[in-house]
Coordinates of C-alpha atoms in Angstrom, one line a residue:
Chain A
X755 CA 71.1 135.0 139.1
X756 CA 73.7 132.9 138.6
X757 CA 77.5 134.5 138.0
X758 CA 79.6 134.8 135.0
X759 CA 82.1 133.1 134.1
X760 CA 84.6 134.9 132.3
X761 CA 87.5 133.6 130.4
X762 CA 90.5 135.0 128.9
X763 CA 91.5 132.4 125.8
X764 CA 95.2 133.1 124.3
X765 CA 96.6 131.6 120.9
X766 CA 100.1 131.8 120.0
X767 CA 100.8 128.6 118.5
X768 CA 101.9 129.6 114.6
X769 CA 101.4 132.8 112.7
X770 CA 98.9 134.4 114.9
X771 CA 98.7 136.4 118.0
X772 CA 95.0 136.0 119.2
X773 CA 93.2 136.4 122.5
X774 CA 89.5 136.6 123.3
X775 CA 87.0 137.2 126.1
X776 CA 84.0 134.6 126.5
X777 CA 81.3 135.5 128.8
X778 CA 80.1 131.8 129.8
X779 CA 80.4 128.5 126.8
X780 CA 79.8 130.7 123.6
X781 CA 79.0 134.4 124.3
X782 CA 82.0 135.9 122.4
X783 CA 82.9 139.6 124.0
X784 CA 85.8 140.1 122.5
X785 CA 87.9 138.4 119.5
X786 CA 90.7 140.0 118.4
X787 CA 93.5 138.4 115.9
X788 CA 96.8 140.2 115.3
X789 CA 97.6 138.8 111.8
X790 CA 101.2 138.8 110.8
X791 CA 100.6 137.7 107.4
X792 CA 102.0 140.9 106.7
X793 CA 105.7 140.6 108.1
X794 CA 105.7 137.2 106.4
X795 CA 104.3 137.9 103.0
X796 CA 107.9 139.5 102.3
X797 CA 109.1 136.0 102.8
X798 CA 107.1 133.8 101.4
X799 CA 106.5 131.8 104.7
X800 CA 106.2 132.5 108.7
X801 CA 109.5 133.5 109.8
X802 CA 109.5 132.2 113.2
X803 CA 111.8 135.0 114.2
X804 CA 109.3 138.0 113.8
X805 CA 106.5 135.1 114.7
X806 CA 108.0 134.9 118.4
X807 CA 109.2 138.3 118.8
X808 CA 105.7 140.0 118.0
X809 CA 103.9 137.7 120.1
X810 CA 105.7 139.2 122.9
X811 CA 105.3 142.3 122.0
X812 CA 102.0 142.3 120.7
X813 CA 100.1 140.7 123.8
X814 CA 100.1 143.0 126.3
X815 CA 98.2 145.3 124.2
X816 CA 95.8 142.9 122.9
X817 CA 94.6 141.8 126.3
X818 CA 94.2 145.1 127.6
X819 CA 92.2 146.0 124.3
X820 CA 90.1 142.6 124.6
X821 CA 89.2 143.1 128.2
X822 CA 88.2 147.0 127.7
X823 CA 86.6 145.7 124.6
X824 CA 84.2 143.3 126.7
X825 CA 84.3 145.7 129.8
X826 CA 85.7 143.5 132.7
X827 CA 88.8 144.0 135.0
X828 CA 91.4 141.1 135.7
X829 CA 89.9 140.4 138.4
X830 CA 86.5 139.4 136.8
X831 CA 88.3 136.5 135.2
X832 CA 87.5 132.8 136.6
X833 CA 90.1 131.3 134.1
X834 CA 92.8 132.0 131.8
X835 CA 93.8 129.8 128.9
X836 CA 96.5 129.3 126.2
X837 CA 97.6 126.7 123.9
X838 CA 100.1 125.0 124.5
X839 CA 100.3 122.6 121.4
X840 CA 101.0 121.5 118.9
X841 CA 103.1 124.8 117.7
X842 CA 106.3 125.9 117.6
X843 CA 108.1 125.9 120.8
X844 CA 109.1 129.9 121.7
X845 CA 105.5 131.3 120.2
X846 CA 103.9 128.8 123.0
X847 CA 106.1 129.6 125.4
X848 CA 105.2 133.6 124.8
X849 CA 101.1 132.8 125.3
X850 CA 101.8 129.9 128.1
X851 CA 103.8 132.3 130.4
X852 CA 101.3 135.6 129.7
X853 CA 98.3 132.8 130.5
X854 CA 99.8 131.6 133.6
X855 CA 101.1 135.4 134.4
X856 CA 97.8 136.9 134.2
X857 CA 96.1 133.6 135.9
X858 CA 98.4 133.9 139.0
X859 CA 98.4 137.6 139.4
X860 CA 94.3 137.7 138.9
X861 CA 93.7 134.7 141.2
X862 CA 91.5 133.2 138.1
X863 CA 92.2 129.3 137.4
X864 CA 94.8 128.1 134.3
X865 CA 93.9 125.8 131.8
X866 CA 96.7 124.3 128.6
X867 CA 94.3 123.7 125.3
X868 CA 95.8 121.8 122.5
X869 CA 94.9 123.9 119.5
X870 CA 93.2 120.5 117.4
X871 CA 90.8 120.7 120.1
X872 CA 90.1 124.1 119.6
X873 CA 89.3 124.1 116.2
X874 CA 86.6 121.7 117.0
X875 CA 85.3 124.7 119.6
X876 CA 85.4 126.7 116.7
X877 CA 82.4 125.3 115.6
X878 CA 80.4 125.3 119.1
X879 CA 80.6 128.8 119.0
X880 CA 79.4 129.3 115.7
X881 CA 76.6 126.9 115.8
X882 CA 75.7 125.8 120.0
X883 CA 72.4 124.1 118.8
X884 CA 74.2 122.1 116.6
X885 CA 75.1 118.6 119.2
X886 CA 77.5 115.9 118.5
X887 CA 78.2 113.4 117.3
X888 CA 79.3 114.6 114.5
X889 CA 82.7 114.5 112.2
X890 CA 85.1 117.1 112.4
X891 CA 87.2 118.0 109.1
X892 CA 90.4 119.9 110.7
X893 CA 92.0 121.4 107.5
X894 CA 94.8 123.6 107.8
X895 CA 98.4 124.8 106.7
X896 CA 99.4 122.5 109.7
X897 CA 96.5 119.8 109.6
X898 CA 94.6 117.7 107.8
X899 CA 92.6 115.5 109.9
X900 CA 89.3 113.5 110.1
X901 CA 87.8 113.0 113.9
X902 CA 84.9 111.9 115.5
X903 CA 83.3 114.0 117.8
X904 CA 81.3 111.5 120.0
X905 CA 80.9 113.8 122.7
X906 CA 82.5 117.3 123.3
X907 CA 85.7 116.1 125.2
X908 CA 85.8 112.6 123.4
X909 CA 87.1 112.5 120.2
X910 CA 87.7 109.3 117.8
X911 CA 90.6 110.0 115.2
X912 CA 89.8 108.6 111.8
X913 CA 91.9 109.9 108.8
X914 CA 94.9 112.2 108.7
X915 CA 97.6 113.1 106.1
X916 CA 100.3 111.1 105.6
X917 CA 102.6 113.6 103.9
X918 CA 101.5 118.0 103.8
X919 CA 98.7 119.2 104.8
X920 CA 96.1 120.8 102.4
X921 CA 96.8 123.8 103.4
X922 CA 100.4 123.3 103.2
X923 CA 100.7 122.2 99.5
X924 CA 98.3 125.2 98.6
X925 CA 101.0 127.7 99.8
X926 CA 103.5 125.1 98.5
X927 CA 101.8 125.3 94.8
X928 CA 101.1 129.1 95.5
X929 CA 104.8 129.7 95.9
X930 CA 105.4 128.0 92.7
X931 CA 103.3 130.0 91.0
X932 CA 104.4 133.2 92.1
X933 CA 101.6 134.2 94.5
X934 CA 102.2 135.9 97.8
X935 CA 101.7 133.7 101.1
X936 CA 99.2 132.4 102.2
X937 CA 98.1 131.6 99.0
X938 CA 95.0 129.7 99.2
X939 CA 92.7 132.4 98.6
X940 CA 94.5 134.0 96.0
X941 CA 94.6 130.0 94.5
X942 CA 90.5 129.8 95.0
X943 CA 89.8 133.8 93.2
X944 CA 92.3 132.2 90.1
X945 CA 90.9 128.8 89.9
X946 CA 87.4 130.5 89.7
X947 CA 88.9 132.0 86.2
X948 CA 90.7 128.5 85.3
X949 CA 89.5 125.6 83.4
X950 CA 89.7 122.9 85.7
X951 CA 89.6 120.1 83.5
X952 CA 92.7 121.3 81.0
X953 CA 95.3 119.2 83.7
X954 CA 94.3 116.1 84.9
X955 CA 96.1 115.7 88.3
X956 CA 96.4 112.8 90.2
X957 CA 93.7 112.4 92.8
X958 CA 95.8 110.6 95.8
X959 CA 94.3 107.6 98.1
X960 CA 91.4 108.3 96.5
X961 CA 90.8 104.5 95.4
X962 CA 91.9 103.4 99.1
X963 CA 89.5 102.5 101.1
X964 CA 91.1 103.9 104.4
X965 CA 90.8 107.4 105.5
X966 CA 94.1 109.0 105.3
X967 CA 95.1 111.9 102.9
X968 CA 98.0 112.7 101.3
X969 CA 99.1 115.6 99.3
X970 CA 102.7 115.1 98.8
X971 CA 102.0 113.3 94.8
X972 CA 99.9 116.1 93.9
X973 CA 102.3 118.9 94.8
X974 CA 105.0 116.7 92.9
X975 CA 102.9 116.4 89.6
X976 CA 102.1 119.8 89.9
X977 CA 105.8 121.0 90.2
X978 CA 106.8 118.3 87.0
X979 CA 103.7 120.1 85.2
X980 CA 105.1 123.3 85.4
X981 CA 108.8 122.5 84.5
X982 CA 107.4 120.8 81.3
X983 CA 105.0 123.6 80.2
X984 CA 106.5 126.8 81.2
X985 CA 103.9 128.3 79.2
X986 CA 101.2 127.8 81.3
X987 CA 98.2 129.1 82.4
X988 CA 98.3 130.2 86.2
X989 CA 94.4 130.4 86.5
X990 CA 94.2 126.6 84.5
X991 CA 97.0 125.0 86.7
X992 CA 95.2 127.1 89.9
X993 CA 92.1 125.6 89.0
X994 CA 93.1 122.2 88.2
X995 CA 95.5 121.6 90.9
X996 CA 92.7 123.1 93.6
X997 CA 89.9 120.5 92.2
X998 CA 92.2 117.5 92.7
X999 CA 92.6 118.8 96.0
X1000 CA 89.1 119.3 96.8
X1001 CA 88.2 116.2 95.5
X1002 CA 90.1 114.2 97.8
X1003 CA 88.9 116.1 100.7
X1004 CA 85.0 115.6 99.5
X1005 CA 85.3 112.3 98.7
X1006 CA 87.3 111.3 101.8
X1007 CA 84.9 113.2 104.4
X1008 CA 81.7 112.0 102.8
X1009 CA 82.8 108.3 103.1
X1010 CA 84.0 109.0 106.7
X1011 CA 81.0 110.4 107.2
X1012 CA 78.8 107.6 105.9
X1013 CA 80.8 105.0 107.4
X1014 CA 80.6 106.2 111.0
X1015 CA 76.9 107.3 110.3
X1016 CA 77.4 110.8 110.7
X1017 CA 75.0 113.1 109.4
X1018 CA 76.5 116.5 110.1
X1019 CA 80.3 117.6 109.5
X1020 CA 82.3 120.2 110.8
X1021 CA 84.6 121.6 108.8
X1022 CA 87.5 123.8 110.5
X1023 CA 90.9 125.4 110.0
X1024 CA 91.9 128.1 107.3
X1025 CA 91.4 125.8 104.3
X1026 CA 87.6 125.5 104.9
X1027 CA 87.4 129.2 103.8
X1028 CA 87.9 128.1 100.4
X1029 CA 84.8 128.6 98.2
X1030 CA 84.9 125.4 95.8
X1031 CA 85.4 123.0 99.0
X1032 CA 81.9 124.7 100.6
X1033 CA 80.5 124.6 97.3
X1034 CA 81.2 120.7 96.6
X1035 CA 80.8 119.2 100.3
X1036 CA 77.4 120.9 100.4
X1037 CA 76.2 119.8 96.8
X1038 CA 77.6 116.3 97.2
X1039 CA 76.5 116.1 101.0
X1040 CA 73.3 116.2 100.6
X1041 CA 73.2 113.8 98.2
X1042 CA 73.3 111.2 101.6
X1043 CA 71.6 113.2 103.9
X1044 CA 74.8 114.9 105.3
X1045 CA 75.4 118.5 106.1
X1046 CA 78.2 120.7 106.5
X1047 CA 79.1 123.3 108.8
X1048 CA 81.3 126.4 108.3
X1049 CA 81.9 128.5 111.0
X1050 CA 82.7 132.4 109.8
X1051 CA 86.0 133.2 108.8
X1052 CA 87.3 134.9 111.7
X1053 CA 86.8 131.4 113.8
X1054 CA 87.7 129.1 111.0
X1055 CA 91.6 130.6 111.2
X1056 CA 93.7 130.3 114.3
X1057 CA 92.0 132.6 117.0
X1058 CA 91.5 132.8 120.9
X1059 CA 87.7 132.3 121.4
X1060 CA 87.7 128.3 120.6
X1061 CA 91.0 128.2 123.0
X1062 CA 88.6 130.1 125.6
X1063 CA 85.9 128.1 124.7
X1064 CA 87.6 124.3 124.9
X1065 CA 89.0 126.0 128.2
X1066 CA 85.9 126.6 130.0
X1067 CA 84.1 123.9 128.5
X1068 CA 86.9 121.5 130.8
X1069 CA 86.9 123.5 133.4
X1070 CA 83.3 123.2 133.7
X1071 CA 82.3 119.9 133.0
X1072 CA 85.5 117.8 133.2
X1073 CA 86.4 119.7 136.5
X1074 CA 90.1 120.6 134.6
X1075 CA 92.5 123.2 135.1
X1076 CA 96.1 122.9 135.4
X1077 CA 99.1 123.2 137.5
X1078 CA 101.6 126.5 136.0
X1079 CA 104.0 123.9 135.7
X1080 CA 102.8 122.9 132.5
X1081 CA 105.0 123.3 129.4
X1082 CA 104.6 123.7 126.1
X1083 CA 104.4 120.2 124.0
X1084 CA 105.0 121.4 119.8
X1085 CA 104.3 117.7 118.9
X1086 CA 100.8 117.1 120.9
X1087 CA 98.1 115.2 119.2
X1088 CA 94.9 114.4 120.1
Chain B
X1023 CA 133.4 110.5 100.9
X1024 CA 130.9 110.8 98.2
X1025 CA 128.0 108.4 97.3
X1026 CA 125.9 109.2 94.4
X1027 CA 122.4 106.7 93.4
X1028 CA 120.0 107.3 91.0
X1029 CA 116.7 106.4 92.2
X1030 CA 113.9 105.6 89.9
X1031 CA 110.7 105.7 92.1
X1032 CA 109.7 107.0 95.7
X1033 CA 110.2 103.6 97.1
X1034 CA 113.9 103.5 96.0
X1035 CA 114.3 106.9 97.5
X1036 CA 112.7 105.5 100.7
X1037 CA 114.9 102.6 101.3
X1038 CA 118.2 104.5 100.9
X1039 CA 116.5 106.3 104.2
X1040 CA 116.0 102.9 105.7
X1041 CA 120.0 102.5 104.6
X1042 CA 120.8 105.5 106.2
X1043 CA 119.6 105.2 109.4
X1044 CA 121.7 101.9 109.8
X1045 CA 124.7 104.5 110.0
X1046 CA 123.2 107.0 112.6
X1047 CA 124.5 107.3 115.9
X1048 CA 123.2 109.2 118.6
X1049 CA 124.8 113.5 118.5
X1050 CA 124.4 113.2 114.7
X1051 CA 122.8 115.4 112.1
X1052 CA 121.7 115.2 108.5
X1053 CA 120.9 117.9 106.4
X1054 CA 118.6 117.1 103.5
X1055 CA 118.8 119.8 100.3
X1056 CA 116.2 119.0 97.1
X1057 CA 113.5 121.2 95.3
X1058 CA 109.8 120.8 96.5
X1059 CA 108.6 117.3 95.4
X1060 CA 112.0 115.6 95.0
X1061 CA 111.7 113.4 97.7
X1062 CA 113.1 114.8 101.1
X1063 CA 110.1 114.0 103.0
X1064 CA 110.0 110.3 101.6
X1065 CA 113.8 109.8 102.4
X1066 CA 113.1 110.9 106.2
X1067 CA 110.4 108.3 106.1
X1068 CA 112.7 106.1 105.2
X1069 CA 115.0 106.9 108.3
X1070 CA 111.6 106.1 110.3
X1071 CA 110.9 103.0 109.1
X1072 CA 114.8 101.9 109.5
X1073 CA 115.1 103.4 113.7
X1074 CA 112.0 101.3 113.6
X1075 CA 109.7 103.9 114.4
X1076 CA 106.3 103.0 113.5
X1077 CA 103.7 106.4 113.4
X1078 CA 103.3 108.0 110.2
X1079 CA 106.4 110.7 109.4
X1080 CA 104.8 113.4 107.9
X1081 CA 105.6 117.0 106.6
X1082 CA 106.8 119.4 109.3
X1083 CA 107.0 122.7 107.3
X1084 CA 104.2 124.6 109.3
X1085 CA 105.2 123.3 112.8
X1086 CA 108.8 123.5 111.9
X1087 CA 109.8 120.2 114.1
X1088 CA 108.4 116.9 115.0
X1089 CA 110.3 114.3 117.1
X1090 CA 109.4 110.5 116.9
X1091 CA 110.4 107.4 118.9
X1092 CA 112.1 104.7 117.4
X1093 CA 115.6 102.9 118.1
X1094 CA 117.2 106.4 118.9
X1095 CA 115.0 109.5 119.1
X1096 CA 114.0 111.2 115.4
X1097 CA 114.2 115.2 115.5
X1098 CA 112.6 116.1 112.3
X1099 CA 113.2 119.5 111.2
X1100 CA 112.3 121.9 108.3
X1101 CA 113.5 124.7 107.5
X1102 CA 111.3 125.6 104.2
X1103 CA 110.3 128.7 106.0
X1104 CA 113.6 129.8 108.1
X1105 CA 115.9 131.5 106.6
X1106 CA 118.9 132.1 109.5
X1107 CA 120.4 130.5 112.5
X1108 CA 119.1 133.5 113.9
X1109 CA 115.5 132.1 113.8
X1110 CA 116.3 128.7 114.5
X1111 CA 117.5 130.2 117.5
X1112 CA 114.6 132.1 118.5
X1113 CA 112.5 129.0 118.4
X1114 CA 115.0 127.4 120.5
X1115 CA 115.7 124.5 117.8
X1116 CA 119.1 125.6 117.8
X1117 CA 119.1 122.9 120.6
X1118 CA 119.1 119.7 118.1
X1119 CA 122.2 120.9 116.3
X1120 CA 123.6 118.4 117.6
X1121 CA 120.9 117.0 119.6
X1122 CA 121.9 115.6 122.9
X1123 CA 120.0 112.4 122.3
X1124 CA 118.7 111.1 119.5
X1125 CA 119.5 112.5 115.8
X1126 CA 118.5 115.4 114.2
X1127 CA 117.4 115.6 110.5
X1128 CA 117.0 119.3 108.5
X1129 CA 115.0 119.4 105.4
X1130 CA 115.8 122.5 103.2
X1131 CA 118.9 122.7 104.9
X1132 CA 120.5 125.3 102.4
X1133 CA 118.2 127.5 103.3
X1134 CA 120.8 127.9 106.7
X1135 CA 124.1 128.5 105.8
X1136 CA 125.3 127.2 109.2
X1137 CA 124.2 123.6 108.3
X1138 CA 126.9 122.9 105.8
X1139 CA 129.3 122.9 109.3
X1140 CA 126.9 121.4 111.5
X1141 CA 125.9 118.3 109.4
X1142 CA 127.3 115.0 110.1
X1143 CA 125.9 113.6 106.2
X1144 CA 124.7 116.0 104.1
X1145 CA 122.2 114.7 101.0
X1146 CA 121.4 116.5 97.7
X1147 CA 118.4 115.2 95.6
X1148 CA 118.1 116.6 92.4
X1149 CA 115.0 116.2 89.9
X1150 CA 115.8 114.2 86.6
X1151 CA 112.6 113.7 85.3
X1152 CA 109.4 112.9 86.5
X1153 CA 109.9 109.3 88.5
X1154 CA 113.9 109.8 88.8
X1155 CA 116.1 111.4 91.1
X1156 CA 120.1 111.8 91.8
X1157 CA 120.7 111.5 95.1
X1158 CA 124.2 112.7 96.5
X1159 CA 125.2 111.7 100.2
X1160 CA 128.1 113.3 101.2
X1161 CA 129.9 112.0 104.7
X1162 CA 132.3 113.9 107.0
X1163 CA 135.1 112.2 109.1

């Protein structure tokens, strides 16, 4: 029998400390996300400050929980992997140094993921069967991108926004509103009791025939809405502002999807937990043929198993790992 | 000295970026201060396209910073979710204030009270109605 390959996958890059165990490409042993939503509800947004200074704290425990969890010793690990971008630069640092730490001291190789690709991993591990190509919808507080997934380790970038992120003008509208961060799903429970077609919102690039987003307009009109009617209705504006958003993202994907002859779409990052974009993309997918794909929550969000899953994926079949000179890079793309 | 322009769509709030960036030199810093949706985004675009830098400037608010290539070196920062020096610090972004090459731009700048000091030009946008927009551009020195 053949041996195991065990990796240690560690994310740092924004509001989460995460590490996982992977026994192999997708046999998740252990997954385990230290939210700080928490710490940053209090302040409407991640505070870098407590961001960088839990990671550091919080690791040490986490990977000695996540390798008891799947019942190895350091010294069963062949590789150990972080991100190390795009993110901010001290929250990297934190995971970087602990991956490289732990790497050195257990004799097991390094690998550097950047996080975009790991959200695509995201979806290997919740569906292995399901081969490329197919397109990837990265939607995030950080991201809103449209890729082509040709082969695992080639990717074709085909949209992405020009302004905020989905995910970003969610919180952005949320904040206006009142809600606690993150907002989106408290946005998606309150647009569920809205009337979506009381505020017709603009709908940007929606007529273009490109495959950029942008979001910037929308959270604009939504902000001159609610300075004009301070009487209104939180669950109408949630619900009217969210299907303008969702819209765009359909539409958009669908096209990108037709025009590149993709049948099947991925659809990653915290914003695909929303229930209205699931709902729509599915009903309008199939339509053409196309079907979506939504990992489970806990690997749609930032988390360590698709960092230890892009990881070994490299190091296995693109023969990767890295030198420990590597160094964080915040503004890495794909 | 004080300049204040009323701009009357997001392509007039654009090219006083492009304007702008005629007068940046490399050390320098430029605090941006507006309400969500005034335009601070679109006005750092503006500074793109006039360093002639030709990706896409988009919103840094979850990453906190992006840097871009053009005729001097763009350091975009946001501080929509920083509230201290103290943070900035932690994140080591204290670095680009000054930067030692290139220029450094802050969006929500007020949220740092340090800024007001460490800003070269400092610009207010305020909201007048739905398509205008008062923008104030304050120089030191």
């Amino acid at each position: 029998m053949e041996r195991s390959i065990y990796t240690l996958g560690i994310e740092t890059s924004c509001d989460e400390t995460a590490i996982a165990i992977l026994r192999n490409e997708t046999d998740i042993l252990a997954n385990i996300v230290y939210s700080q939503a928490g710490l940053h509800a209090k302040y409407g947004g991640v505070v870098p400050e407590i961001a960088s200074r839990n990671h550091l704290r919080k690791l040490p425990y986490l990977v000695k929980e996540g390798l008891e969890h799947a019942k190895i010793k350091f010294s069963d690990l062949s590789l150990v992997a972080a991100t190390y971008g795009p993110g901010l630069v001290g929250p990297l640092l934190v995971g970087l140094s602990a991956a490289k730490g732990i790497a050195c001291g257990s004799g097991a190789a390094f690998l550097g993921v950047n996080h975009l690709e790991g959200h695509i991993f995201s979806h290997r591990l919740a569906y292995p069967t399901v081969k490329p190509p197919f397109l990837v919808l990265i939607v995030s507080g950080g991201h809103t991108s449209l890729v082509e997934v040709k082969r695992y380790g080639e990717y074709q970038p085909i949209g992405a926004t020009r302004d905020d992120a989905a995910g970003e003008v969610l919180d952005k509208v949320g904040k206006m509103l009142g809600l606690d961060y993150p907002a989106g799903k408290e946005i998606d429970k309150l647009a569920i009791a809205g009337d979506q077609s009381t505020i017709r919102f603009p709908r940007p690039m929606l007529g273009d025939t490109g495959f950029d987003f942008s979001f910037s307009g929308l959270k604009t009109a939504t902000a001159y809405y609610l300075r004009e009617n301070p009487t209104f209705k939180v669950e109408d504006v949630a619900a009217s502002f969210l299907a303008a958003v969702i819209d765009v993202l359909v539409d958009k994907t669908l096209k990108a999807a037709r025009r590149y002859k993709l049948t099947q779409i991925a659809v990653v990052g915290g914003v695909a937990a929303n229930s209205l974009l699931r709902r729509r993309l599915t009903a309008h997918g199939k339509r053409f043929g196309i079907q979506p794909f939504f990992p489970p929550l806990d690997l749609c969000t930032d988390n360590g198993a698709m960092i230890a899953a892009t990881a070994v994926f490299r190091y296995i079949h693109l023969n990767e790992q890295h030198d420990p000179s590597l160094e964080p890079a915040p503004s890495l793309e794909f | 000295m004080n300049k204040v322009i009323i701009t009357h769509s997001s392509e007039e709030t654009e090219k006083i970026g492009i304007e702008l960036a005629l007068s940046l030199r490399d050390g320098m810093v430029v605090s941006l201060v507006g309400e969500v949706g005034t335009g601070k985004t679109t006005l750092v675009k503006g500074i793109g396209k006039g360093l002639l830098i030709n990706c896409e400037i988009t919103s840094p608010s979850y990453l906190l910073a992006k840097e871009y290539y053009g005729q001097l070196v763009l350091h975009h920062l946001d501080a929509y979710r920083i509230y201290s020096m103290t943070e900035l610090r932690e994140v080591g972004l204290d670095e680009l204030l000054p930067p030692a090459e290139g220029v450094t731009v802050v969006e929500w700048a007020d949220h740092i009270a340090e800024m007001d000091e460490l800003s070269d030009i400092s610009v207010t946008i305020t909201y007048l109605d739905f398509e205008n927009r008062k923008v104030t551009i304050n120089t030191k020195k």
